[in-house]
Amino acid sequence: MSAPITFNFNVGVLGHVDSGKTSLSKALSEVASTASFDKNPQSKERGITLDLGFSSFCVDLPDHLRPHGESTDNMLLQYTLVDCPGHASLIRTIIGGSQIIDLMILVVDVTKGMQTQTAECLVIGEITCPKMIVVLNKIDLLPAEKQKAMIEKMTKRMQKTLESTRFAGCPIVCTAANVGGSKDIQDESTESLGLDDLVATLKANTYLPKRSPEGSFIFSVDHCFSIRGQGTVMTGTVLNGGIAVNDNVEIPSMKVVKKIKSMQMFKKPVDKIIQGDRAGICVTQFDPKLLERGLVCVPGALPTIDAALISVEKISYYKQQINSKSKFHITTGHETVMGRVTFFGLYSSENMDVGSISLNNFDFSKEYVYQDELIGKLAKSESEASAGTNQPIRQFAIVEYEKPVTCPENCLVIGSKLDTDIHANMCRIAFHGHLLEGISDSQYLTTVLPKVKVYKTKVREGQVERCQDEYTVIGKNLFKKETNIQTFVGLKVELSTGEKGVIEGGFGQSGKAKIRIPDARDN
Ligand SMILES: Nc1nc2c(ncn2[C@@H]2O[C@H](COP(=O)(O)OP(=O)(O)OP(=O)(O)O)[C@@H](O)[C@H]2O)c(=O)[nH]1
């Protein structure tokens, strides 16, 4: 029989520390590759491959994924499980792998429910993952007589939590990945419950992700070792594009270009690899200690930058104040480096295509207003922003990195405070966005940054001079004669009578302002 056609589907296994991610990944691989639902002998042959948190198993391609009614006899679906660490490094690892995670399994310890990192994983999932399955693990720890009721209660609680997320209504499955919780998950005799149900749910929620060989080849290396007489092997995942044997790859962190001698996918030699594939790439010899983890690409595809213009969206679970000019851990693509962040907002309704935004597009003299802690007041929608509140329509930031970062264009950016005590029960992820422009010319930055003026949030008091009409009053003593009132248009005003209005513009030449009281119309 000819070699089977294998489709690959990447599953991220995430959850709080000790929820049972590793146990579940192991049990899932074993159950799936030995269970009766696999009639194809090839799937067993491929078995489990374990390396640094990655494992994989194959099943027959489920019917709903069969292309155009073709027979699936010789088609396999390979699941690659990415068992993500539950600790602080989680964010780095997950964001690193997020571009290839097609579905996330969120593991919850059923005896504990949502924990801090469960929430963080949910946040990361919302940013990066199209689909999710929740697994309530360790059901064996629930007393038999109360098991059903407790599972129901926890399921309801999870459903409620998920209601406000993109994952509302996602499947919730109960398991015991390691009945009795033997400390040694390598123990062959471990017993599990609910795994068949999980595999069935996983299959039902699997889709064939679009993988493209187009675009610049970018490969995330998670392991590197040398084979005497052959070369150095880098194992990892193709994030973008594709590459073939004999092509050259660049290792930006080492500033070298190497020729690809051979490649393997799950122990079988291959000539080409494309986006989403997990592979080992053997290149001409170099010291593997110099590259434990990192990115590799076609020469020139990954610029190194010192600063960046990014788009910004606040994470609602992050409760601390976010001040402009403060420092965050900034994960840009695959690297996490401290950065000083200057936030600013675009208030103008000017039609700007975010994809084409660069610092050159901004007219820093008049179009935009900047505030500190502005991000905390993010508008929920464009209509809210343009309805006359002082909310920016879009938010941006300039990040100045403490050391240079090598990253793909338009990559994901996440701002977090990873030094927050993990036990403090607080979400550490503050905002996310995309890289809009990398800046490697620090001189350019010194000319641009001073133009981003930060206005402190201030309350000014003035008096109503007179009512101009039913809905408009003229206010005085709010601004100085020389102030450009245009930059304050849209800001909120509250009258001592409790009515709320917005600044509509200047009035006359002496710093007076026209204030619209929309509520007056409704009364
Ligand atoms: N009773 C019971 N114990 C379990 C179950 N699943 C895992 N455990 C135990 O829980 C502990 C943590 O399991 P791991 O699989 O290492 O958890 P993890 O989430 O991968 O842990 P980190 O990677 O450290 O975050 C181990 O002692 C396991 O044996 C289960 O279903 N039932």
Coordinates of C-alpha atoms and ligand atoms in Angstrom, one line a residue:
M1 CA 0.0 0.0 0.0
S2 CA 1.3 3.5 -0.8
A3 CA 2.2 5.9 2.0
P4 CA -0.9 7.3 3.6
I5 CA -1.8 11.0 3.2
T6 CA -1.5 12.5 6.6
F7 CA -3.3 15.7 7.7
N8 CA -1.9 17.4 10.7
F9 CA -3.9 19.1 13.5
N10 CA -2.2 20.9 16.4
V11 CA -3.8 20.8 19.8
G12 CA -2.5 23.0 22.6
V13 CA -3.0 21.4 26.1
L14 CA -3.3 24.3 28.5
G15 CA -4.3 24.8 32.1
H16 CA -3.3 25.7 35.6
V17 CA -0.2 24.1 37.2
D18 CA -0.9 20.5 38.2
S19 CA -4.3 20.4 36.6
G20 CA -3.1 17.3 34.7
K21 CA -2.0 18.5 31.3
T22 CA 1.0 16.1 31.0
S23 CA -1.0 13.2 32.3
L24 CA -3.8 14.0 29.9
S25 CA -1.5 14.4 26.8
K26 CA 0.1 11.0 27.6
A27 CA -3.2 9.2 28.3
L28 CA -4.7 10.7 25.1
S29 CA -1.8 9.6 22.9
E30 CA -1.8 6.1 24.4
V31 CA -5.6 5.6 24.3
A32 CA -5.9 7.0 20.8
S33 CA -3.1 5.0 19.3
T34 CA -4.1 1.7 20.9
A35 CA -7.9 2.0 20.8
S36 CA -10.2 0.1 18.6
F37 CA -11.4 3.1 16.7
D38 CA -8.2 3.0 14.7
K39 CA -8.6 0.3 12.1
N40 CA -5.7 1.5 10.0
P41 CA -2.4 -0.3 11.0
Q42 CA -0.4 2.7 9.8
S43 CA -1.8 4.8 12.7
K44 CA -0.5 2.3 15.3
E45 CA 2.9 2.1 13.5
R46 CA 3.3 5.9 13.9
G47 CA 2.4 5.6 17.5
I48 CA 3.5 8.1 20.1
T49 CA 6.4 10.4 19.7
L50 CA 7.4 12.3 22.7
D51 CA 9.8 15.2 22.7
L52 CA 9.8 18.3 24.8
G53 CA 6.2 18.5 25.5
F54 CA 5.2 17.5 22.0
S55 CA 3.5 14.2 21.4
S56 CA 1.5 12.9 18.5
F57 CA -0.9 10.2 17.6
C58 CA -2.7 9.3 14.4
V59 CA -6.3 8.2 13.8
D60 CA -8.2 7.4 10.6
L61 CA -9.4 10.6 9.0
P62 CA -12.9 11.1 10.3
D63 CA -15.7 11.0 7.7
H64 CA -16.7 14.7 8.1
L65 CA -13.2 15.7 7.0
R66 CA -13.1 13.4 4.0
P67 CA -12.3 15.6 0.9
H68 CA -15.1 15.5 -1.6
G69 CA -16.5 12.1 -0.6
E70 CA -13.2 10.3 -1.3
S71 CA -12.4 7.1 0.6
T72 CA -10.4 7.7 3.8
D73 CA -8.8 4.2 3.6
N74 CA -5.4 5.7 3.1
M75 CA -5.8 8.9 4.9
L76 CA -4.7 9.7 8.4
L77 CA -5.2 12.5 10.8
Q78 CA -2.3 13.2 12.9
Y79 CA -2.8 15.1 16.2
T80 CA 0.2 16.9 17.5
L81 CA -0.3 17.7 21.2
V82 CA 1.6 20.7 22.5
D83 CA 1.7 20.2 26.3
C84 CA 2.2 23.8 27.5
P85 CA 4.0 24.4 30.8
G86 CA 1.8 25.8 33.6
H87 CA 4.3 28.2 35.0
A88 CA 5.4 31.8 34.2
S89 CA 7.0 30.7 31.0
L90 CA 3.6 29.6 29.7
I91 CA 2.9 32.9 28.0
R92 CA 6.1 32.8 26.0
T93 CA 5.7 29.2 25.0
I94 CA 2.0 29.5 24.1
I95 CA 2.4 32.7 22.1
G96 CA 5.3 31.0 20.4
G97 CA 3.2 28.1 19.4
S98 CA -0.1 29.9 19.1
Q99 CA 0.1 30.5 15.4
I100 CA 0.0 26.7 14.9
I101 CA -2.5 25.7 17.6
D102 CA -5.7 24.8 15.9
L103 CA -7.6 23.9 19.0
M104 CA -7.0 24.3 22.6
I105 CA -7.8 21.8 25.4
L106 CA -8.2 23.8 28.6
V107 CA -7.6 21.4 31.5
V108 CA -9.4 22.3 34.7
D109 CA -8.9 20.4 38.0
V110 CA -12.5 19.6 38.8
T111 CA -11.9 19.8 42.5
K112 CA -10.6 23.4 42.2
G113 CA -12.4 24.9 39.2
M114 CA -11.1 28.1 37.5
Q115 CA -7.7 29.0 38.9
T116 CA -5.6 32.0 38.0
Q117 CA -3.7 30.4 35.2
T118 CA -6.9 28.8 33.9
A119 CA -8.1 32.3 33.4
E120 CA -4.9 33.3 31.8
C121 CA -5.0 30.4 29.4
L122 CA -8.5 31.4 28.5
V123 CA -7.3 34.9 27.7
I124 CA -4.5 33.6 25.5
G125 CA -6.9 31.2 23.9
E126 CA -9.3 34.0 23.1
I127 CA -6.4 35.9 21.4
T128 CA -4.9 33.1 19.5
C129 CA -7.1 30.0 19.2
P130 CA -10.2 29.4 17.0
K131 CA -11.6 26.5 19.0
M132 CA -11.6 25.1 22.5
I133 CA -12.6 22.0 24.5
V134 CA -12.8 22.2 28.3
V135 CA -11.7 19.1 30.2
L136 CA -12.7 18.7 33.8
N137 CA -10.0 16.4 35.0
K138 CA -9.4 14.4 38.2
I139 CA -13.0 13.3 38.5
D140 CA -11.8 10.2 40.4
L141 CA -11.1 12.5 43.3
L142 CA -14.8 13.4 43.7
P143 CA -16.6 11.2 46.2
A144 CA -18.6 8.6 44.3
E145 CA -22.0 9.5 45.8
K146 CA -21.6 13.2 44.9
Q147 CA -19.7 12.8 41.7
K148 CA -22.6 13.4 39.3
A149 CA -23.9 16.4 41.2
M150 CA -20.4 18.0 41.6
I151 CA -19.6 17.5 37.9
E152 CA -22.9 19.1 36.9
K153 CA -22.3 22.1 39.2
M154 CA -18.8 22.6 37.8
T155 CA -20.0 22.2 34.3
K156 CA -22.6 24.9 34.8
R157 CA -20.1 27.2 36.4
M158 CA -17.7 26.8 33.5
Q159 CA -20.5 27.4 31.0
K160 CA -21.3 30.6 32.8
T161 CA -17.7 31.7 32.8
L162 CA -17.4 31.0 29.1
E163 CA -20.6 32.9 28.2
S164 CA -18.8 36.2 27.9
T165 CA -16.0 34.7 25.8
R166 CA -15.7 33.6 22.2
F167 CA -15.9 30.0 23.5
A168 CA -19.5 30.2 24.7
G169 CA -21.1 26.8 24.3
C170 CA -17.9 24.9 23.7
P171 CA -17.8 21.2 24.6
I172 CA -17.0 20.2 28.2
V173 CA -15.7 16.7 28.8
C174 CA -14.9 14.9 32.1
T175 CA -11.8 12.8 32.6
A176 CA -9.5 11.2 35.0
A177 CA -6.2 11.2 33.1
N178 CA -4.4 9.4 35.9
V179 CA -6.8 7.6 38.3
G180 CA -5.4 7.7 41.8
G181 CA -2.9 10.3 40.8
S182 CA 0.3 8.2 40.9
K183 CA 3.1 10.7 41.0
D184 CA 4.9 9.0 38.2
I185 CA 3.1 9.7 35.0
Q186 CA 5.5 7.5 33.1
D187 CA 4.2 4.5 35.1
E188 CA 2.8 2.1 32.5
S189 CA 0.0 1.0 34.7
T190 CA -1.8 4.3 34.9
E191 CA -5.5 4.0 34.4
S192 CA -7.7 6.7 32.9
L193 CA -11.4 7.5 32.6
G194 CA -13.4 9.5 30.0
L195 CA -10.6 9.4 27.3
D196 CA -12.7 7.8 24.6
D197 CA -15.3 10.5 25.1
L198 CA -12.5 13.1 24.8
V199 CA -11.1 11.6 21.6
A200 CA -14.6 11.5 20.1
T201 CA -15.2 15.1 21.0
L202 CA -11.8 16.0 19.6
K203 CA -12.5 14.3 16.4
A204 CA -15.9 15.9 16.1
N205 CA -14.3 19.3 16.6
T206 CA -11.4 18.8 14.2
Y207 CA -11.3 20.7 11.0
L208 CA -8.7 20.8 8.3
P209 CA -6.7 24.0 8.9
K210 CA -5.5 26.0 6.0
R211 CA -1.8 25.5 5.6
S212 CA 0.0 27.5 3.1
P213 CA 3.4 26.9 1.5
E214 CA 3.3 30.6 0.5
G215 CA 5.2 33.4 2.2
S216 CA 8.5 33.6 3.9
F217 CA 9.6 30.4 5.6
I218 CA 9.7 30.8 9.4
F219 CA 10.4 27.9 11.7
S220 CA 10.2 27.9 15.5
V221 CA 13.0 25.7 17.0
D222 CA 12.4 24.0 20.3
H223 CA 15.3 21.6 20.4
C224 CA 18.7 21.4 18.8
F225 CA 21.3 18.6 18.8
S226 CA 24.1 17.4 16.6
I227 CA 24.6 14.0 14.9
R228 CA 28.2 13.2 14.3
G229 CA 29.1 13.1 10.6
Q230 CA 25.8 14.4 9.5
G231 CA 25.2 17.9 10.9
T232 CA 23.1 19.7 13.4
V233 CA 19.4 18.9 13.7
M234 CA 16.8 21.6 14.7
T235 CA 13.4 20.3 15.7
G236 CA 10.4 22.6 15.7
T237 CA 7.3 23.8 13.9
V238 CA 6.8 25.6 10.6
L239 CA 5.0 28.9 11.4
N240 CA 4.9 30.3 7.9
G241 CA 5.7 29.3 4.3
G242 CA 7.6 26.2 3.3
I243 CA 11.1 25.0 2.5
A244 CA 12.9 22.1 0.7
V245 CA 16.1 20.1 1.1
N246 CA 19.1 22.0 -0.3
D247 CA 17.5 25.4 0.4
N248 CA 19.3 27.8 2.7
V249 CA 18.1 28.9 6.1
E250 CA 19.2 31.8 8.3
I251 CA 19.6 31.6 12.0
P252 CA 19.2 35.3 12.9
S253 CA 20.4 35.0 16.5
M254 CA 23.7 33.6 15.2
K255 CA 23.8 35.7 12.1
V256 CA 24.6 32.6 10.0
V257 CA 23.1 31.0 6.9
K258 CA 23.1 27.2 6.6
K259 CA 22.2 24.7 3.9
I260 CA 19.5 22.1 4.6
K261 CA 21.0 18.6 4.2
S262 CA 17.9 16.6 5.1
M263 CA 14.5 16.8 6.9
Q264 CA 12.3 14.4 8.8
M265 CA 8.7 14.5 10.0
F266 CA 7.9 12.1 12.8
K267 CA 11.0 10.0 12.0
K268 CA 10.3 9.7 8.2
P269 CA 12.5 11.6 5.7
V270 CA 10.7 14.3 3.7
D271 CA 11.8 16.7 0.9
K272 CA 9.6 19.6 1.8
I273 CA 7.8 21.0 4.8
I274 CA 5.1 23.6 5.0
Q275 CA 3.2 25.7 7.6
G276 CA 1.9 23.7 10.5
D277 CA 4.3 20.8 10.1
R278 CA 6.5 19.6 12.9
A279 CA 9.8 18.6 11.6
G280 CA 13.5 18.1 12.2
I281 CA 15.8 20.0 9.9
C282 CA 19.4 18.8 9.5
V283 CA 21.8 21.5 8.4
T284 CA 25.6 21.7 8.1
Q285 CA 27.3 21.5 11.5
F286 CA 27.1 24.2 14.2
D287 CA 27.3 24.0 17.9
P288 CA 23.8 23.1 19.1
K289 CA 24.3 24.9 22.4
L290 CA 24.2 28.2 20.5
L291 CA 20.6 27.7 19.6
E292 CA 18.4 26.0 22.1
R293 CA 15.2 27.7 21.1
G294 CA 14.5 30.5 18.6
L295 CA 13.5 31.2 15.1
V296 CA 15.0 30.2 11.8
C297 CA 13.9 31.6 8.5
V298 CA 14.7 32.0 4.8
P299 CA 17.6 34.6 4.7
G300 CA 16.3 38.1 5.5
A301 CA 12.8 37.2 6.6
L302 CA 13.1 38.2 10.2
P303 CA 14.2 41.7 10.9
T304 CA 15.7 42.7 14.3
I305 CA 14.1 45.7 15.8
D306 CA 14.7 48.1 18.7
A307 CA 11.2 49.5 19.0
A308 CA 7.8 49.0 17.5
L309 CA 4.5 50.7 16.7
I310 CA 1.8 48.3 17.8
S311 CA -2.0 48.2 17.9
V312 CA -3.4 47.7 21.4
E313 CA -6.5 46.1 22.9
K314 CA -6.9 45.9 26.6
I315 CA -7.5 42.6 28.3
S316 CA -10.6 43.1 30.4
Y317 CA -9.5 40.6 33.2
Y318 CA -6.4 42.8 33.8
K319 CA -7.5 44.9 36.8
Q320 CA -4.4 47.0 37.5
Q321 CA -3.9 50.4 36.1
I322 CA -2.0 50.6 32.8
N323 CA 0.1 53.7 32.7
S324 CA 1.8 55.1 29.7
K325 CA 5.6 55.1 29.8
S326 CA 5.6 52.2 32.2
K327 CA 7.4 48.9 31.6
F328 CA 5.8 45.6 30.6
H329 CA 7.0 42.2 29.4
I330 CA 6.4 42.4 25.8
T331 CA 6.1 39.2 23.8
T332 CA 6.6 40.0 20.2
G333 CA 6.2 37.0 18.0
H334 CA 8.3 34.5 19.9
E335 CA 10.5 36.7 22.1
T336 CA 9.7 38.2 25.4
V337 CA 11.7 41.3 26.3
M338 CA 11.0 44.2 28.7
G339 CA 9.8 47.3 27.0
R340 CA 8.7 50.8 27.9
V341 CA 5.3 51.4 26.4
T342 CA 3.8 54.8 25.4
F343 CA 0.1 54.5 24.7
F344 CA -1.9 56.8 22.5
G345 CA -5.3 56.8 20.9
L346 CA -6.7 57.7 17.6
Y347 CA -9.8 59.8 18.2
S348 CA -10.4 60.9 14.7
S349 CA -12.9 58.9 12.7
E350 CA -10.6 59.2 9.8
N351 CA -10.7 56.0 7.8
M352 CA -7.4 54.4 8.4
D353 CA -6.6 50.9 7.2
V354 CA -4.8 49.4 10.2
G355 CA -2.7 47.2 7.9
S356 CA -1.1 50.3 6.3
I357 CA -0.5 52.2 9.5
S358 CA 3.0 53.4 10.1
L359 CA 4.5 56.2 12.1
N360 CA 4.8 58.2 8.9
N361 CA 1.0 58.2 8.6
F362 CA 0.5 59.9 11.9
D363 CA 0.3 63.6 11.9
F364 CA 1.5 64.1 15.4
S365 CA 0.7 67.8 15.4
K366 CA -3.1 67.6 15.3
E367 CA -4.9 64.4 14.5
Y368 CA -4.4 62.5 17.7
V369 CA -4.9 63.1 21.4
Y370 CA -2.8 61.3 23.9
Q371 CA -3.5 60.6 27.5
D372 CA -1.8 58.6 30.2
E373 CA -3.7 55.5 31.4
L374 CA -5.8 56.0 28.4
I375 CA -5.9 52.3 27.7
G376 CA -8.1 51.8 30.8
K377 CA -10.8 53.7 29.1
L378 CA -11.0 51.7 25.9
A379 CA -14.1 52.2 23.9
K380 CA -16.1 49.0 23.5
S381 CA -17.0 49.7 19.9
E382 CA -16.6 52.3 17.3
S383 CA -20.1 53.5 17.7
E384 CA -19.5 54.1 21.4
A385 CA -16.3 55.9 20.6
S386 CA -17.9 58.2 18.0
A387 CA -21.0 58.8 20.1
G388 CA -19.3 61.7 21.6
T389 CA -17.5 60.2 24.6
N390 CA -13.8 60.9 25.1
Q391 CA -12.9 57.4 24.1
P392 CA -10.4 56.8 21.4
I393 CA -11.5 54.8 18.4
R394 CA -8.3 52.9 18.1
Q395 CA -5.4 52.5 20.5
F396 CA -1.7 52.2 19.7
A397 CA 1.5 52.2 21.5
I398 CA 5.2 52.7 20.8
V399 CA 7.3 50.0 22.5
E400 CA 11.0 50.7 23.3
Y401 CA 12.6 47.3 23.9
E402 CA 15.3 46.9 26.5
K403 CA 17.2 44.7 24.0
P404 CA 16.7 44.0 20.3
V405 CA 13.9 41.6 19.2
T406 CA 13.9 39.4 16.1
C407 CA 10.3 38.9 14.9
P408 CA 8.1 38.3 11.9
E409 CA 6.2 41.1 10.3
N410 CA 2.7 41.8 11.7
C411 CA 3.2 39.3 14.5
L412 CA 1.2 39.0 17.6
V413 CA 2.3 41.2 20.5
I414 CA 1.2 40.6 24.1
G415 CA 2.0 42.9 27.1
S416 CA 2.1 41.3 30.5
K417 CA 3.4 41.7 34.0
L418 CA 5.1 38.3 34.5
D419 CA 6.8 39.4 37.7
T420 CA 3.4 39.7 39.4
D421 CA 3.3 37.1 42.1
I422 CA 1.6 34.1 40.5
H423 CA -0.2 33.3 43.7
A424 CA -1.7 36.8 43.8
N425 CA -4.7 35.6 42.0
M426 CA -4.5 38.3 39.3
C427 CA -4.4 38.1 35.6
R428 CA -1.0 39.1 34.4
I429 CA -1.8 39.7 30.8
A430 CA -2.6 43.3 30.2
F431 CA -3.1 43.9 26.5
H432 CA -2.6 42.4 23.1
G433 CA -2.2 43.7 19.6
H434 CA -0.2 43.3 16.4
L435 CA 3.1 44.7 15.3
L436 CA 2.4 47.4 12.8
E437 CA 5.9 48.7 12.2
G438 CA 9.3 47.6 13.5
I439 CA 11.7 50.4 14.2
S440 CA 15.4 49.6 14.1
D441 CA 16.7 53.2 13.6
S442 CA 16.9 54.5 17.1
Q443 CA 17.6 58.0 15.8
Y444 CA 14.2 57.9 14.1
L445 CA 12.7 57.0 17.5
T446 CA 14.2 59.9 19.2
T447 CA 12.6 62.3 16.7
V448 CA 9.2 60.6 16.9
L449 CA 8.7 59.8 20.5
P450 CA 8.8 63.4 21.8
K451 CA 5.9 64.1 19.5
V452 CA 3.7 61.6 21.3
K453 CA 2.6 64.1 24.0
V454 CA 1.0 62.5 27.0
Y455 CA -1.8 64.5 28.6
K456 CA -2.5 63.7 32.1
T457 CA -6.2 63.0 32.8
K458 CA -7.3 66.2 34.3
V459 CA -10.6 67.6 35.5
R460 CA -11.2 71.2 34.7
E461 CA -13.9 73.4 36.0
G462 CA -15.6 76.4 34.3
Q463 CA -18.9 78.0 34.3
V464 CA -21.9 78.0 32.0
E465 CA -22.1 81.5 30.4
R466 CA -25.5 81.0 28.7
C467 CA -27.7 78.5 26.9
Q468 CA -27.3 78.8 23.1
D469 CA -30.3 76.6 22.3
E470 CA -32.2 73.7 23.9
Y471 CA -29.3 71.4 23.7
T472 CA -26.2 73.6 23.6
V473 CA -24.6 75.7 26.3
I474 CA -21.6 78.0 26.1
G475 CA -19.0 77.3 28.7
K476 CA -16.3 79.8 29.9
N477 CA -13.1 79.5 31.9
L478 CA -12.4 75.9 30.8
F479 CA -9.7 76.8 28.4
K480 CA -7.2 79.6 27.9
K481 CA -7.6 81.9 25.0
E482 CA -4.7 80.4 23.0
T483 CA -5.8 76.7 23.6
N484 CA -6.6 74.8 20.4
I485 CA -10.1 73.6 21.6
Q486 CA -10.3 71.3 18.6
T487 CA -8.1 68.7 20.3
F488 CA -10.7 68.5 23.2
V489 CA -13.7 67.9 21.0
G490 CA -15.6 64.9 22.2
L491 CA -14.4 65.1 25.8
K492 CA -17.0 64.7 28.5
V493 CA -18.5 67.6 30.5
E494 CA -20.7 67.2 33.5
L495 CA -22.9 70.1 34.6
S496 CA -23.6 70.8 38.3
T497 CA -27.2 69.9 37.5
G498 CA -26.0 66.3 36.7
E499 CA -26.6 66.6 33.0
K500 CA -23.9 65.2 30.8
G501 CA -22.5 66.7 27.6
V502 CA -19.6 66.8 25.3
I503 CA -17.4 69.5 23.9
E504 CA -18.5 70.3 20.4
G505 CA -15.9 73.0 19.6
G506 CA -14.7 76.4 20.4
F507 CA -16.9 79.5 20.6
G508 CA -15.5 82.9 19.7
Q509 CA -11.9 83.8 20.3
S510 CA -11.6 83.9 24.0
G511 CA -11.4 80.2 24.9
K512 CA -15.1 79.6 25.3
A513 CA -16.5 76.2 24.3
K514 CA -19.7 75.0 22.9
I515 CA -21.1 72.1 24.9
R516 CA -23.7 69.8 23.5
I517 CA -26.1 68.2 26.0
P518 CA -27.6 65.3 24.1
D519 CA -29.6 64.1 27.1
A520 CA -31.5 67.4 27.1
R521 CA -33.1 66.3 23.8
D522 CA -34.5 63.1 25.3
N523 CA -36.2 64.8 28.2
Ligands
LIG1 N1 -6.2 11.7 41.1 C1 -5.8 12.1 39.9 N2 -4.6 12.7 39.8 C2 -4.2 13.2 38.6 C3 -5.0 13.1 37.5 N3 -4.4 13.7 36.4 C4 -3.2 14.1 36.9 N4 -3.1 13.8 38.3 C5 -1.9 14.0 39.1 O1 -1.8 15.4 39.3 C6 -0.4 15.7 39.4 C7 -0.1 16.7 38.3 O2 -0.2 16.1 37.0 P1 0.5 16.6 35.7 O3 0.0 15.8 34.6 O4 2.0 16.6 35.9 O5 0.0 18.1 35.7 P2 0.5 19.3 34.7 O6 -0.7 20.2 34.6 O7 1.1 18.8 33.5 O8 1.5 20.0 35.6 P3 2.5 21.2 35.3 O9 3.1 20.9 33.9 O10 3.5 21.2 36.4 O11 1.7 22.4 35.2 C8 0.4 14.4 39.2 O12 0.7 14.0 40.5 C9 -0.6 13.5 38.6 O13 -0.4 12.2 38.8 C10 -6.3 12.5 37.6 O14 -7.1 12.4 36.7 N5 -6.6 12.0 38.9

